C-alpha positions as semicolon CSV with decimal commas, in nm:
position;residue;x (nm);y (nm);z (nm)
1;M;11,194;11,979;9,984
2;T;11,157;11,982;10,370
3;P;10,831;12,097;10,516
4;P;10,857;12,441;10,678
5;P;10,841;12,498;11,053
6;G;10,489;12,456;11,192
7;A;10,379;12,266;10,868
8;P;10,070;12,049;10,902
9;V;10,089;11,684;11,008
10;V;9,928;11,429;10,782
11;A;9,889;11,098;10,964
12;S;9,753;10,831;10,741
13;D;9,680;10,462;10,768
14;L;9,853;10,259;10,486
15;D;9,682;9,931;10,407
16;R;9,349;9,971;10,226
17;T;9,377;10,350;10,273
18;L;9,685;10,448;10,067
19;I;9,829;10,116;9,957
20;Y;9,648;9,803;9,834
21;S;9,713;9,440;9,771
22;A;9,610;9,291;9,434
23;A;9,299;9,144;9,597
24;A;9,196;9,488;9,731
25;L;9,246;9,700;9,415
26;A;8,874;9,689;9,330
27;F;8,906;9,796;8,975
28;D;8,561;9,889;8,830
29;A;8,669;9,949;8,469
30;P;8,789;9,722;8,189
31;D;9,150;9,609;8,215
32;A;9,250;9,835;7,929
33;A;9,126;10,137;8,131
34;A;9,292;10,037;8,461
35;P;9,542;10,288;8,601
36;R;9,914;10,235;8,593
37;L;10,031;10,098;8,924
38;L;10,345;10,143;9,133
39;C;10,460;9,848;9,348
40;V;10,550;9,981;9,695
41;E;10,597;9,648;9,881
42;V;10,773;9,317;9,794
43;Y;10,733;9,016;10,019
44;K;10,918;8,687;9,970
45;G;11,030;8,804;9,629
46;A;10,683;8,889;9,493
47;P;10,498;9,227;9,461
48;L;10,246;9,268;9,738
49;S;10,119;9,627;9,773
50;F;10,045;9,896;9,520
51;M;9,929;10,250;9,465
52;T;9,852;10,428;9,144
53;E;10,125;10,629;8,974
54;T;9,908;10,930;9,010
55;A;9,876;10,872;9,384
56;A;10,254;10,826;9,417
57;A;10,322;11,165;9,250
58;T;10,056;11,329;9,472
59;L;10,217;11,183;9,787
60;A;10,557;11,326;9,686
61;E;10,400;11,673;9,642
62;L;10,208;11,650;9,971
63;A;10,528;11,554;10,160
64;A;10,685;11,884;10,040
65;H;10,420;12,084;10,228
66;A;10,346;11,868;10,532
67;H;10,496;11,619;10,771
68;F;10,360;11,300;10,625
69;V;10,343;11,036;10,896
70;P;10,263;10,674;10,794
71;T;10,037;10,551;11,075
72;T;9,990;10,174;11,077
73;T;9,901;9,869;11,286
74;R;10,183;9,688;11,104
75;T;10,485;9,586;11,314
76;R;10,812;9,767;11,249
77;E;10,934;9,470;11,049
78;Q;10,621;9,474;10,829
79;Y;10,641;9,851;10,786
80;A;11,004;9,827;10,681
81;R;10,897;9,640;10,367
82;V;10,697;9,937;10,240
83;R;10,887;10,174;10,007
84;L;10,675;10,483;9,947
85;P;10,769;10,750;9,692
86;G;11,009;11,020;9,801
87;P;11,248;11,036;10,091
88;P;11,174;10,826;10,397
89;P;10,933;11,015;10,638
90;R;11,106;11,161;10,939
91;Y;10,825;11,023;11,163
92;A;10,625;10,699;11,138
93;I;10,382;10,526;11,374
94;C;10,384;10,147;11,398
95;A;10,209;9,876;11,602
96;N;9,895;10,097;11,633
97;G;10,088;10,365;11,820
98;G;10,312;10,134;12,020
99;H;10,621;10,263;11,839
100;L;10,700;10,610;11,725
101;L;10,975;10,589;11,477
102;V;11,212;10,892;11,443
103;D;11,442;10,863;11,138
104;G;11,367;10,487;11,140
105;E;11,442;10,430;11,506
106;S;11,191;10,357;11,786
107;D;11,182;10,648;12,026
108;P;11,263;10,511;12,368
109;G;11,073;10,776;12,566
110;W;10,760;10,708;12,371
111;R;10,800;10,334;12,415
112;A;10,837;10,371;12,788
113;R;10,528;10,592;12,812
114;V;10,321;10,326;12,620
115;R;10,442;10,049;12,849
116;R;10,328;10,245;13,157
117;E;9,982;10,306;13,020
118;L;9,933;9,946;12,926
119;T;9,966;9,837;13,295
120;A;9,600;9,947;13,336
121;C;9,485;9,663;13,102
122;A;9,472;9,288;13,134
123;P;9,813;9,132;13,048
124;L;9,897;9,028;12,696
125;D;9,950;8,665;12,800
126;E;9,600;8,642;12,951
127;V;9,447;8,781;12,633
128;R;9,639;8,550;12,401
129;A;9,560;8,242;12,615
130;E;9,188;8,321;12,601
131;L;9,181;8,378;12,230
132;S;9,375;8,059;12,169
133;R;9,144;7,867;12,393
134;A;8,825;8,002;12,230
135;A;8,937;7,983;11,865
136;D;8,813;7,691;11,647
137;P;9,086;7,524;11,437
138;A;8,819;7,497;11,164
139;W;8,857;7,865;11,094
140;L;9,171;7,978;11,270
141;R;9,475;7,995;11,041
142;K;9,727;8,177;11,256
143;L;9,753;8,334;11,603
144;R;10,022;8,596;11,638
145;T;10,159;8,842;11,895
146;A;10,279;9,174;11,753
147;E;10,571;9,356;11,913
148;D;10,466;9,216;12,254
149;L;10,186;9,470;12,243
150;F;9,871;9,313;12,098
151;V;9,737;8,994;11,936
152;Y;9,590;8,920;11,605
153;L;9,434;8,612;11,437
154;V;9,435;8,522;11,070
155;V;9,099;8,353;11,000
156;D;8,879;8,200;10,739
157;R;8,633;8,485;10,738
158;D;8,351;8,296;10,574
159;A;8,365;8,030;10,849
160;L;8,412;8,275;11,139
161;P;8,092;8,296;11,353
162;G;7,960;8,636;11,423
163;T;7,866;8,528;11,768
164;W;8,235;8,449;11,848
165;L;8,326;8,803;11,764
166;K;8,058;8,946;11,986
167;E;8,145;8,720;12,281
168;R;8,511;8,791;12,255
169;A;8,456;9,166;12,213
170;A;8,255;9,166;12,537
171;W;8,524;8,965;12,725
172;L;8,800;9,201;12,598
173;D;8,607;9,512;12,680
174;E;8,585;9,413;13,043
175;R;8,968;9,390;13,049
176;G;9,042;9,720;12,881
177;W;9,092;9,574;12,528
178;S;8,905;9,618;12,197
179;L;8,839;9,393;11,902
180;S;8,852;9,480;11,534
181;L;8,793;9,270;11,227
182;Q;8,986;9,371;10,916
183;G;8,975;9,148;10,610
184;R;9,102;8,812;10,722
185;K;9,253;8,946;11,048
186;V;9,097;8,987;11,392
187;Y;9,293;9,231;11,615
188;A;9,277;9,236;11,990
189;V;9,436;9,565;12,106
190;P;9,470;9,734;12,447
191;R;9,254;10,047;12,452
192;P;9,539;10,284;12,556
193;L;9,730;10,170;12,245
194;T;9,612;10,429;11,991
195;K;9,732;10,586;11,671
196;S;9,585;10,921;11,786
197;A;9,815;10,953;12,086
198;A;10,124;10,899;11,877
199;A;9,999;11,137;11,612
200;A;9,944;11,401;11,879
201;E;10,299;11,358;11,993
202;V;10,430;11,415;11,642
203;A;10,217;11,731;11,615
204;R;10,359;11,852;11,949
205;R;10,723;11,791;11,839
206;T;10,680;11,961;11,501
207;G;10,460;12,255;11,618
208;A;10,190;12,169;11,370
209;G;9,892;12,391;11,366
210;L;9,681;12,152;11,158
211;V;9,648;11,781;11,177
212;C;9,492;11,579;10,899
213;A;9,420;11,208;10,902
214;A;9,297;10,922;10,682
215;G;9,195;10,561;10,762
216;D;8,946;10,288;10,683
217;S;8,915;10,069;10,993
218;L;8,782;10,091;11,347
219;L;9,143;10,111;11,466
220;D;9,161;10,440;11,273
221;A;8,847;10,589;11,433
222;D;9,035;10,760;11,714
223;L;9,292;10,903;11,477
224;L;9,021;11,052;11,259
225;L;8,825;11,193;11,554
226;D;9,126;11,362;11,705
227;A;9,238;11,520;11,380
228;D;9,129;11,861;11,260
229;R;9,023;11,716;10,928
230;G;8,987;11,353;10,819
231;W;8,905;11,135;10,525
232;R;8,796;10,775;10,490
233;P;8,737;10,553;10,179
234;G;8,414;10,401;10,058
235;H;8,522;10,060;10,176
236;G;8,639;9,908;10,500
237;E;8,500;9,870;10,859
238;L;8,411;10,238;10,899
239;A;8,219;10,246;10,569
240;A;8,040;9,916;10,653
241;D;7,933;10,058;10,985
242;G;7,825;10,388;10,834
243;W;8,070;10,561;11,070
244;A;8,074;10,938;11,035
245;A;8,196;11,254;11,205
246;P;8,129;11,619;11,116
247;H;8,493;11,691;11,017
248;V;8,557;11,357;10,841
249;T;8,479;11,328;10,462
250;A;8,373;10,989;10,329
251;V;8,490;10,962;9,961
252;P;8,269;10,747;9,739
253;E;8,561;10,573;9,570
254;R;8,657;10,218;9,669
255;G;8,987;10,031;9,640
256;V;9,299;10,190;9,494
257;A;9,095;10,471;9,345
258;A;9,000;10,574;9,694
259;G;9,363;10,600;9,791
260;E;9,427;10,825;9,491
261;R;9,133;11,049;9,578
262;I;9,223;11,074;9,944
263;L;9,574;11,180;9,868
264;A;9,446;11,443;9,626
265;L;9,219;11,588;9,902
266;L;9,499;11,579;10,156
267;R;9,733;11,769;9,918
268;E;9,467;12,036;9,873
269;A;9,419;12,062;10,244
270;V;9,787;12,125;10,326
271;R;9,906;12,310;10,013
272;P;9,969;12,684;10,093
273;E;9,725;12,932;9,937
């Protein structure tokens, strides 16, 4: 079923919001009581990400009433590994808003707009060089550039000094960039590169009268703030910081149960009376 004209837009983060690695499932019941899982991502021949079967069915129902828009910091290549239930979404947002996919292809007009806006920030090469210089090989595992738009580090989180994060965040802030710690990854992202701007463009193109959003990290905060209604799980950066907004509901569930709960609330929010 195709959403009707003017149907709501549901822009949701993926990792640790709707889909979960085995390490992030956070089961709080005996194994025999654990929910049945659906694998939605395979990497190097092994299952990587999951959602509950109940969540999968709910997502399929939600997509019949709204424009469901996966909204992720993943690169296009990383997003392509994810196989969500139902037909592929017409729109998807990758690289934290750097790419707006329409029927699987990056929209050239949106890409050009993003590139123009990023000229107000320090160049990517300068930021990467500084992070590489300042990182300690004792805790740095990888340093990557994503889509020629932003930089992320894979780190040993237990060994990563909190002072390093504060110092780098201050350095980046002066240059128009922001810093976010998510699990074992530290993201350095230009401030104009936002999920919310891309989601607003989808809402404009679809004529949506209602925009709903979900996310768990600081990189999702702008998306949640700009939405008409939002939801976040009981885990993640936003939960750890006690982040709140009047129109954003914090569900108490953690792990894959939070994803199931958020999808149920999204379905209720967009389902016609």
